[in-house]
mmCIF file of C-alpha atoms in Angstrom:
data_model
loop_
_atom_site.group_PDB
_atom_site.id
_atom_site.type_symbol
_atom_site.label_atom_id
_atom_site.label_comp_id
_atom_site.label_asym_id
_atom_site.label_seq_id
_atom_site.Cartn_x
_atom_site.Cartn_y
_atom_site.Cartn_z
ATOM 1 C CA UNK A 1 0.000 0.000 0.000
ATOM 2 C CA UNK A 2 1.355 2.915 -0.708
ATOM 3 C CA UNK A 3 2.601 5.186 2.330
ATOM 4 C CA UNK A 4 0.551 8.127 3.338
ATOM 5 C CA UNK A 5 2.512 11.007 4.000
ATOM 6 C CA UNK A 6 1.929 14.000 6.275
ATOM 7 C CA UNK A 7 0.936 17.230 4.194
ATOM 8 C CA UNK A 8 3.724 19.755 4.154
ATOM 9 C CA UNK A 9 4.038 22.194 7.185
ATOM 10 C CA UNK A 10 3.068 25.198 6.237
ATOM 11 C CA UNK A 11 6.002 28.263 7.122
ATOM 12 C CA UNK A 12 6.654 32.014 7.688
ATOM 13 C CA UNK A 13 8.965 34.277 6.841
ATOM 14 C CA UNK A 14 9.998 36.405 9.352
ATOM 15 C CA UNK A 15 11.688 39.707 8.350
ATOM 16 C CA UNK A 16 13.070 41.677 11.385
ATOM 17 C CA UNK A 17 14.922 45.305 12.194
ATOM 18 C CA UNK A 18 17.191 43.296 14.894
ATOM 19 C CA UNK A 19 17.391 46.659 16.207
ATOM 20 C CA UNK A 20 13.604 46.310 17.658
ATOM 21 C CA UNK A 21 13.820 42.658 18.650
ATOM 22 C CA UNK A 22 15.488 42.768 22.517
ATOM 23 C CA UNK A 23 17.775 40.362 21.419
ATOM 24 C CA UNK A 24 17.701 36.458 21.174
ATOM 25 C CA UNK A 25 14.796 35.628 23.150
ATOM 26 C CA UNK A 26 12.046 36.926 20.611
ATOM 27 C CA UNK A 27 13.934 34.232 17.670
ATOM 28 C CA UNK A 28 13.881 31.560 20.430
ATOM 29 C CA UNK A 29 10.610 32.418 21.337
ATOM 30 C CA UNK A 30 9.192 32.139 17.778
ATOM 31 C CA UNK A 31 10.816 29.178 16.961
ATOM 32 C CA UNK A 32 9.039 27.513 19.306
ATOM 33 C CA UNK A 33 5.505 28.948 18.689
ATOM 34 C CA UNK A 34 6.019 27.686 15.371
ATOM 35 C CA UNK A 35 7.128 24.243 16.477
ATOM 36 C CA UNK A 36 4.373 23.996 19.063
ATOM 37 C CA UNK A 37 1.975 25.119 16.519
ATOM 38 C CA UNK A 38 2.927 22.532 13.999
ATOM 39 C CA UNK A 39 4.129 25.531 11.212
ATOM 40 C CA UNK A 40 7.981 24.520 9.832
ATOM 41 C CA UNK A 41 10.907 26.491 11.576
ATOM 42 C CA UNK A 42 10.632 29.925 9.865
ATOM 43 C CA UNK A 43 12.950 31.692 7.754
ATOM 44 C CA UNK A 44 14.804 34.245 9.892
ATOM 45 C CA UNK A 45 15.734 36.865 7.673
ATOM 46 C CA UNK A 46 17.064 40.674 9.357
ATOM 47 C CA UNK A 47 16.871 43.922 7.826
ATOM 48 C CA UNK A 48 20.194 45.985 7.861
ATOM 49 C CA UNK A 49 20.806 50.082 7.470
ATOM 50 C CA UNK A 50 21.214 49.124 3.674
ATOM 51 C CA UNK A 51 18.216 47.337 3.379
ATOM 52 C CA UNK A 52 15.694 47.510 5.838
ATOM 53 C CA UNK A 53 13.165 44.764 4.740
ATOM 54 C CA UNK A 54 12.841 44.816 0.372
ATOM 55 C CA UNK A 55 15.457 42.311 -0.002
ATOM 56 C CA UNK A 56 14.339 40.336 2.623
ATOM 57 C CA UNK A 57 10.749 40.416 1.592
ATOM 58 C CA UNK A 58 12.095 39.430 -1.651
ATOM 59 C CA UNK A 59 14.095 36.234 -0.704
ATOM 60 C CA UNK A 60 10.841 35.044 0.865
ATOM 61 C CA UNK A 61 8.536 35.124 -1.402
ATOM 62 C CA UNK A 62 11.375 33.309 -3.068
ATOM 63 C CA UNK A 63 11.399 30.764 -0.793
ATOM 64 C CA UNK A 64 7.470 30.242 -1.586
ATOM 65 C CA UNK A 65 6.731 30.830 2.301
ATOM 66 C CA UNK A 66 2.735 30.955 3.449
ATOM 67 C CA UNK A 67 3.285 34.606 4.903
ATOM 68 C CA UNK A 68 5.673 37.189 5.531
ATOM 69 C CA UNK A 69 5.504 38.479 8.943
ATOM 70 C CA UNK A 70 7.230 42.457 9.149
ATOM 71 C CA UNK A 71 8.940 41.898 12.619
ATOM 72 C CA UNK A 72 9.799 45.717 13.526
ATOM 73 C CA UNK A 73 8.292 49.413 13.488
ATOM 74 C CA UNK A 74 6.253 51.103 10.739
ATOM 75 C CA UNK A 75 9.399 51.123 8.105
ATOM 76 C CA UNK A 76 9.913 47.772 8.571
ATOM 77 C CA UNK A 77 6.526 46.979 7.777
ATOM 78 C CA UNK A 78 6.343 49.577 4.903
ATOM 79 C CA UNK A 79 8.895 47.842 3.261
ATOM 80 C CA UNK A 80 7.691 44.372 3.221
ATOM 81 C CA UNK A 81 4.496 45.494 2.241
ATOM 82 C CA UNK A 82 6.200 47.272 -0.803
ATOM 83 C CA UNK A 83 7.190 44.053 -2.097
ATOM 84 C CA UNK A 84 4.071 42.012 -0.837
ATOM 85 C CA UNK A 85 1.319 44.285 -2.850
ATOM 86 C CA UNK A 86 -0.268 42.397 -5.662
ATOM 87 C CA UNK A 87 1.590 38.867 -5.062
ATOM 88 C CA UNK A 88 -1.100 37.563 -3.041
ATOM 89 C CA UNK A 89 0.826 36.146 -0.067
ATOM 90 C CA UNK A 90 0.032 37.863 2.949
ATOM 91 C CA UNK A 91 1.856 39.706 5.306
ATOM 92 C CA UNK A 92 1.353 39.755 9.246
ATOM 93 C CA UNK A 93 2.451 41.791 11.973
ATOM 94 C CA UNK A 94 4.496 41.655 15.112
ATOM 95 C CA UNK A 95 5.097 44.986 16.300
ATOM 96 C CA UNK A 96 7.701 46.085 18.024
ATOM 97 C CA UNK A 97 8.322 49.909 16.813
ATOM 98 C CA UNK A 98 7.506 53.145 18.640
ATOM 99 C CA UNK A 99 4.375 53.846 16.511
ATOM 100 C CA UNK A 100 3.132 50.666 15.012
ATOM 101 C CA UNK A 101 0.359 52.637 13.281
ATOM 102 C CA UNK A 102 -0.809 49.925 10.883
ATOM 103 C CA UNK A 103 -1.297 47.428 14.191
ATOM 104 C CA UNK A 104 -2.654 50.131 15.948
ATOM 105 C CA UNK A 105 -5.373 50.479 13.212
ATOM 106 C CA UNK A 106 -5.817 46.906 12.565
ATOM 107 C CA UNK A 107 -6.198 46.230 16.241
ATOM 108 C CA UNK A 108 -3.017 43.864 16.348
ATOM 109 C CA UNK A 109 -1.931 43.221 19.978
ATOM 110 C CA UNK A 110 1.452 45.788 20.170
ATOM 111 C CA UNK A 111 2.057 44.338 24.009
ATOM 112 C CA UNK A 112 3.321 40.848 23.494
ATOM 113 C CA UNK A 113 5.466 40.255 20.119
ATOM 114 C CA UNK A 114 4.953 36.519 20.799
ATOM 115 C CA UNK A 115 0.588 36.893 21.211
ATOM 116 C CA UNK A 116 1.160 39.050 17.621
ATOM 117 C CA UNK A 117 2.576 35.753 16.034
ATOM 118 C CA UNK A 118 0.516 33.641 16.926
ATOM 119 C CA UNK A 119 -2.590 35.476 15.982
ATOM 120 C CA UNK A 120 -1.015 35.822 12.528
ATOM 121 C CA UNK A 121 -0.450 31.660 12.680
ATOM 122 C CA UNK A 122 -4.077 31.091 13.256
ATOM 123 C CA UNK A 123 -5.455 34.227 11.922
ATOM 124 C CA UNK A 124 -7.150 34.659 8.395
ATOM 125 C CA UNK A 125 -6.390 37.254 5.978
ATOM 126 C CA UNK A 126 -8.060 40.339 5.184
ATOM 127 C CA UNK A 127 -7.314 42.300 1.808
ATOM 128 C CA UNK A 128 -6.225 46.009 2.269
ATOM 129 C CA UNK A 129 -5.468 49.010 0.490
ATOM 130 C CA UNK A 130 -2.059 50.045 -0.593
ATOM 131 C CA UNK A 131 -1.264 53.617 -1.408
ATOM 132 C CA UNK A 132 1.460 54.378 -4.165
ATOM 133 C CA UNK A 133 3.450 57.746 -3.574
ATOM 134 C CA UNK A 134 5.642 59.586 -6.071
ATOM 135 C CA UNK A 135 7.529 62.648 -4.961
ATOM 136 C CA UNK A 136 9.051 65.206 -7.300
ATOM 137 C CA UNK A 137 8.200 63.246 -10.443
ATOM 138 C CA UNK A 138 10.345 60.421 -9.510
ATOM 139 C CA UNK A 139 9.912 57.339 -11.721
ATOM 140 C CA UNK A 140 10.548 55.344 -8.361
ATOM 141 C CA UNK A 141 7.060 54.694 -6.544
ATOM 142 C CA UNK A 142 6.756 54.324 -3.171
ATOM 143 C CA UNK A 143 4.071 52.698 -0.940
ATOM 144 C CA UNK A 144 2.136 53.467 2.585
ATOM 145 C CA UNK A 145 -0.352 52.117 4.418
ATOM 146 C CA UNK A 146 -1.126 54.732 6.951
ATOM 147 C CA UNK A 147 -0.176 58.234 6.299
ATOM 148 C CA UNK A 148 1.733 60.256 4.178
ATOM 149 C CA UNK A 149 2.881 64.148 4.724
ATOM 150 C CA UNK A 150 4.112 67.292 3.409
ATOM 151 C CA UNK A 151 5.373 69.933 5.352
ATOM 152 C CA UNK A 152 4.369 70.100 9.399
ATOM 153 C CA UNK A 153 3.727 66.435 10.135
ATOM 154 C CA UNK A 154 7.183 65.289 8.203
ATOM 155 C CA UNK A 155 9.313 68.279 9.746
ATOM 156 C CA UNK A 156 8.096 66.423 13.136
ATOM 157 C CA UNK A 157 9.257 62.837 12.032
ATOM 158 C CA UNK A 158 12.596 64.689 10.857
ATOM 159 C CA UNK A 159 13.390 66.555 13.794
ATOM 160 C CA UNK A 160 12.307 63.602 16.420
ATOM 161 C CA UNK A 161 14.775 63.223 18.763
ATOM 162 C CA UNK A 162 15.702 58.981 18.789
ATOM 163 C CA UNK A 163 16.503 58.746 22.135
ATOM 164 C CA UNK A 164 13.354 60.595 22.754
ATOM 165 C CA UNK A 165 11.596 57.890 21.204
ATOM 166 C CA UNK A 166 13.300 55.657 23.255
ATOM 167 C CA UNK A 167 12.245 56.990 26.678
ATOM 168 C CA UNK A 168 9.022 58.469 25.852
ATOM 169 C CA UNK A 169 7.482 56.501 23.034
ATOM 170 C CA UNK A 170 4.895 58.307 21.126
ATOM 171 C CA UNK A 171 5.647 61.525 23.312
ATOM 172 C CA UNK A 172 8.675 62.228 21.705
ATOM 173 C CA UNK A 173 6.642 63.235 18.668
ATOM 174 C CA UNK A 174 4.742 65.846 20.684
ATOM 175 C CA UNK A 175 8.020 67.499 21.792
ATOM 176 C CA UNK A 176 9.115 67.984 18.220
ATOM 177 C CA UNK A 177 5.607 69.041 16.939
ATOM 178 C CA UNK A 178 5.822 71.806 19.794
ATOM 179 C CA UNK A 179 8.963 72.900 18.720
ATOM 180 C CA UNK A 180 8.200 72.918 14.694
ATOM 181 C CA UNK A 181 4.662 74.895 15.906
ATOM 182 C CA UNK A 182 6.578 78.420 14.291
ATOM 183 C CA UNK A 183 6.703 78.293 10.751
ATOM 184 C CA UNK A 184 5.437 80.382 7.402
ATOM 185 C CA UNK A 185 3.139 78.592 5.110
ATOM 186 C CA UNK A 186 3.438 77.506 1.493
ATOM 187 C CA UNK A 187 1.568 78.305 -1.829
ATOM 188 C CA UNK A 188 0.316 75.025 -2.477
ATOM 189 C CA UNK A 189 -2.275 73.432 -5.466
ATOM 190 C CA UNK A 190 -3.809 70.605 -4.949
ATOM 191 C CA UNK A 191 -5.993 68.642 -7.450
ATOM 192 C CA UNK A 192 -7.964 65.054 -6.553
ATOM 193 C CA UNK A 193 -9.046 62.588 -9.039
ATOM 194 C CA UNK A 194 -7.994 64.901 -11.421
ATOM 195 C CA UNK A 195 -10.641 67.358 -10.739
ATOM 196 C CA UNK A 196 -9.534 71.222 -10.696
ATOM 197 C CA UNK A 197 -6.999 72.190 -8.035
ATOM 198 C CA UNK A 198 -7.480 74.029 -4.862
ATOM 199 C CA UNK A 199 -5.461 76.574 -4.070
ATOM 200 C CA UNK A 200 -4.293 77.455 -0.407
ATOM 201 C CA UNK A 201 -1.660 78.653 1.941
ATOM 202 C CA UNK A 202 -0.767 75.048 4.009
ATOM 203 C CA UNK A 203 1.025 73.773 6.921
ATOM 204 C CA UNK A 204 0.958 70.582 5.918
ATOM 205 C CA UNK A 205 -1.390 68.578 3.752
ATOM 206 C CA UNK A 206 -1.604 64.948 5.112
ATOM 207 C CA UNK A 207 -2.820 62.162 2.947
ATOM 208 C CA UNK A 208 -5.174 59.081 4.723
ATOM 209 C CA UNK A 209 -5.290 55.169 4.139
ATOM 210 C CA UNK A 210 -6.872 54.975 8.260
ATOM 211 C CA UNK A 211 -7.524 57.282 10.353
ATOM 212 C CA UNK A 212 -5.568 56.791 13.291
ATOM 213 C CA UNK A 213 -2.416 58.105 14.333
ATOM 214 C CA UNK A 214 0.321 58.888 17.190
ATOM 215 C CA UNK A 215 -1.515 58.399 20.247
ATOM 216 C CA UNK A 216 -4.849 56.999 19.138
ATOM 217 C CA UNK A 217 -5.630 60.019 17.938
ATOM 218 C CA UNK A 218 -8.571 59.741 15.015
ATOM 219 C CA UNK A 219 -6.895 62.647 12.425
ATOM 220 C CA UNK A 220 -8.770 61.225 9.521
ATOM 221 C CA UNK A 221 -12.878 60.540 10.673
ATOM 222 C CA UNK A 222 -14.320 58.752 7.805
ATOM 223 C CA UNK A 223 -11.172 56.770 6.543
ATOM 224 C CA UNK A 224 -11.057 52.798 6.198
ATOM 225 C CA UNK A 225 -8.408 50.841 5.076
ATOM 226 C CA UNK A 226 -10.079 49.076 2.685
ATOM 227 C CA UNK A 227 -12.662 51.306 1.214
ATOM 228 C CA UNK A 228 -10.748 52.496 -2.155
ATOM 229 C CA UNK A 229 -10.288 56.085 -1.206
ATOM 230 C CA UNK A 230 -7.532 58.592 0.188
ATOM 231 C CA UNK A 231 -8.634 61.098 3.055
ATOM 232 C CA UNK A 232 -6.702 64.067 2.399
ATOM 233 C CA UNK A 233 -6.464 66.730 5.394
ATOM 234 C CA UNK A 234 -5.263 69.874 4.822
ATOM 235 C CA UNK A 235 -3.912 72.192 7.562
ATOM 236 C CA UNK A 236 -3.867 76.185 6.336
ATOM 237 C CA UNK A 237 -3.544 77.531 10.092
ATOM 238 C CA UNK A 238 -4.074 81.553 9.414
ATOM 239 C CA UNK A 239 -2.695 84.454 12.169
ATOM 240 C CA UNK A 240 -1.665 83.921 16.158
ATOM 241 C CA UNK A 241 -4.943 81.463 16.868
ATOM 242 C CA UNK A 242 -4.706 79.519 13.987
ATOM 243 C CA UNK A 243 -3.350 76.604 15.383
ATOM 244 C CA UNK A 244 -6.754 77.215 17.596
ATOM 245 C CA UNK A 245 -8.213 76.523 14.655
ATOM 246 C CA UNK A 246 -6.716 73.287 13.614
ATOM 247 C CA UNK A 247 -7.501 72.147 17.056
ATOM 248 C CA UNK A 248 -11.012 72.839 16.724
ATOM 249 C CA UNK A 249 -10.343 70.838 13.344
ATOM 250 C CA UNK A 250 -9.092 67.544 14.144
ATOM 251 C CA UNK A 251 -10.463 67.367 17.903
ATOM 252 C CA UNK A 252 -13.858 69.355 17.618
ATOM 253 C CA UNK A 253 -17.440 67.383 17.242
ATOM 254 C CA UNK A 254 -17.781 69.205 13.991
ATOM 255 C CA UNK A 255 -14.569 68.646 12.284
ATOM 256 C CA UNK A 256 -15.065 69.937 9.246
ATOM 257 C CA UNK A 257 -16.245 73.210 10.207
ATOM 258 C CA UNK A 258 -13.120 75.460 10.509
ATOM 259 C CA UNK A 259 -11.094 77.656 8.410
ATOM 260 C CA UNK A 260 -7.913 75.987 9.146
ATOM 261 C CA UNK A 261 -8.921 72.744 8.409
ATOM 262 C CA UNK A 262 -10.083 71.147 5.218
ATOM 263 C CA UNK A 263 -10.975 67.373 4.439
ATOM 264 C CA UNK A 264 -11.227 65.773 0.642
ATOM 265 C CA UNK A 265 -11.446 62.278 -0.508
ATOM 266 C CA UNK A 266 -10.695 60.787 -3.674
ATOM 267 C CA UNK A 267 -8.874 57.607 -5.476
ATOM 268 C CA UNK A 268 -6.377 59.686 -6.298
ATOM 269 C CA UNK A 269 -4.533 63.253 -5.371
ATOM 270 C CA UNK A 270 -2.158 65.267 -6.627
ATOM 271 C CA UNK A 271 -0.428 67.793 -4.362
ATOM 272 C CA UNK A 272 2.223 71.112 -6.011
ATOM 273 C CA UNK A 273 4.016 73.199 -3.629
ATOM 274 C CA UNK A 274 5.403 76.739 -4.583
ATOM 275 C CA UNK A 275 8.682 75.900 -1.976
ATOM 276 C CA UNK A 276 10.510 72.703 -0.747
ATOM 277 C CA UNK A 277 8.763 70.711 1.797
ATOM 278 C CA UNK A 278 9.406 68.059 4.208
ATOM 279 C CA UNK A 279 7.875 64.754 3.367
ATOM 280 C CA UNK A 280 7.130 61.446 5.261
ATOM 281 C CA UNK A 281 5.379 58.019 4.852
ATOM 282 C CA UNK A 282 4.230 55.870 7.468
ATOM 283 C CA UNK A 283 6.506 57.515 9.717
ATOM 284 C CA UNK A 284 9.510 57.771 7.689
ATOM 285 C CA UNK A 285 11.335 60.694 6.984
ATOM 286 C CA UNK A 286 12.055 60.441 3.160
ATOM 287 C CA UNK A 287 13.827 64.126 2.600
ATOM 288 C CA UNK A 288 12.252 66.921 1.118
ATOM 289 C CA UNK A 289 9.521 67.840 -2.232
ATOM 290 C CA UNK A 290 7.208 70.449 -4.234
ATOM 291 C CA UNK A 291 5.538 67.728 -6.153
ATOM 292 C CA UNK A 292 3.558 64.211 -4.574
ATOM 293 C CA UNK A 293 1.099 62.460 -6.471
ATOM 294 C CA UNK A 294 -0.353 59.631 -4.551
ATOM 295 C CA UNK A 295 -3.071 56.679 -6.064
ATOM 296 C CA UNK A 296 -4.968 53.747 -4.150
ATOM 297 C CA UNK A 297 -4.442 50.563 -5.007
ATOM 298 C CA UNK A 298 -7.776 48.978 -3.985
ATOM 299 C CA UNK A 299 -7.169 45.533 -1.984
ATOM 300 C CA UNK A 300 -3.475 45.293 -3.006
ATOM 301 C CA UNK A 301 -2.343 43.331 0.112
ATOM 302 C CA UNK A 302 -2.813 40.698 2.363
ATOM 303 C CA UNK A 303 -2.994 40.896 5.899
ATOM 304 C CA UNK A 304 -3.336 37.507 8.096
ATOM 305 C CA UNK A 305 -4.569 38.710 11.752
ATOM 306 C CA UNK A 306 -6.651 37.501 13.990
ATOM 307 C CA UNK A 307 -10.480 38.667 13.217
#
């Protein structure tokens, strides 16, 4: 009779910022889950200062893995997801970054590294939008999940202090934001879907795949991850109460009803700036622009959580 032989363990790819990990424990730790759990031992892979997780990402799908789990903060996960988008095999989560704004949206446990696993072993995947970024015409394209940002909001993920980040967590971003508070605004267009552009003097135009951000605060009210649309927020914070303003913008029961503040939505946005601005993704400071156009890709991505 011929033999009957156990189906194949199914395995992860675990790409990891070593930086973020604590050390040993968290591989040892995995290892096991994955053993216990009946899943083959995973492929280990760490991100480095020259690549911090597209490579990786890469050699896993490579390997023909069942998921790649971004082990790490917001960039590490950015950069998986990059290469993820439009393969079909999913990506999970275990955070271990100061932010960890996808998780935080998603509802991914950010406490135990170790709980995050094995909710993405036994989890089920969920399809999600991906949002492609170009800045200053660039041929490259670049992808977020979150947020992206030109002028205030990136100044603050440039001029955040890493030690800061360290201590304080999240915090640290408040110091810098009171610090980058003084400023002149910009000249700025800004066109979505195509449709005639706008025309106003910005702090900082902020573009929405959720709505949550440092802190749990809800900056973008009507956003969902996998609706098809970017929520574009545009701060324009005029005179010595502006900022007042913006306050009443973001944090007010009638958000939309302020001067400083504007909301849009579209599939598609396209933002021109008279100077040089600072500009971010997920997090990331990524140097400085007068030109972003961003698009949705609708359900580009995998994500295997627990539901």
């Amino acid at each position: 009779m011929p033999e009957n032989n156990p189906a194949p363990s199914r395995r992860a790819a675990v790409v990891i910022n070593p930086a973020k990990s604590g050390g040993p424990a968290l591989r040892g730790a995995i290892f096991r889950l994955c053993e216990t759990q009946g899943w083959a031992e995973p492929l280990w892979l760490e991100t480095t200062v020259e690549d911090p997780g597209t490579g990786q990402a890469r050699q896993a799908l490579e390997a023909g893995v069942d998921v790649v789990i971004a082990a790490g903060g917001d960039g590490t996960v950015r950069c998986v997801a990059e290469v993820l988008a439009g393969t079909g095999t999913p990506m999970g989560l275990v955070p271990l970054g100061t932010g960890n704004l996808l998780a935080r949206n998603l509802g991914v446990d950010i406490t135990d590294p170790v709980s995050a696993c094995y909710d993405v072993i036994h989890g089920s995947e969920q399809a999600i939008d991906v949002v492609k970024a170009r800045l200053n015409h660039s041929d490259e394209e670049q992808v977020f999940l979150v947020m992206a940002g030109l002028g205030y909001d990136a100044a603050i993920m440039a001029d955040t202090v890493d030690a800061l980040k360290d201590r304080m967590g999240w915090l640290a971003y408040v110091e810098a934001g009171i610090r980058k508070l003084p400023g002149k605004p910009v000249k700025a267009q800004i066109s979505v879907d195509g449709g005639e552009p706008v025309r106003r003097r910005i702090r900082s135009v902020m573009i929405g795949n959720c709505g949550r951000i440092m802190g749990g605060v809800e900056i973008f009210p009507d956003a969902s991850i996998d609706d098809g649309m970017l929520d574009l927020l545009v701060l324009a914070p005029s005179g010595r109460l502006g900022w007042l303003g913006v306050v009443a913008g973001i944090f007010g029961r009638n958000k939309r009803e302020t001067e400083s503040v504007e909301y849009f939505q579209g599939k598609s946005a396209e933002i021109t700036l008279e100077h040089e601005q600072e500009f971010q993704l997920d997090g990331d400071h990524l140097g400085t622009g007068t030109h972003l156009a961003v698009t949705v890709g609708r359900s580009a991505l995998k994500i295997r959580m627990s539901v």
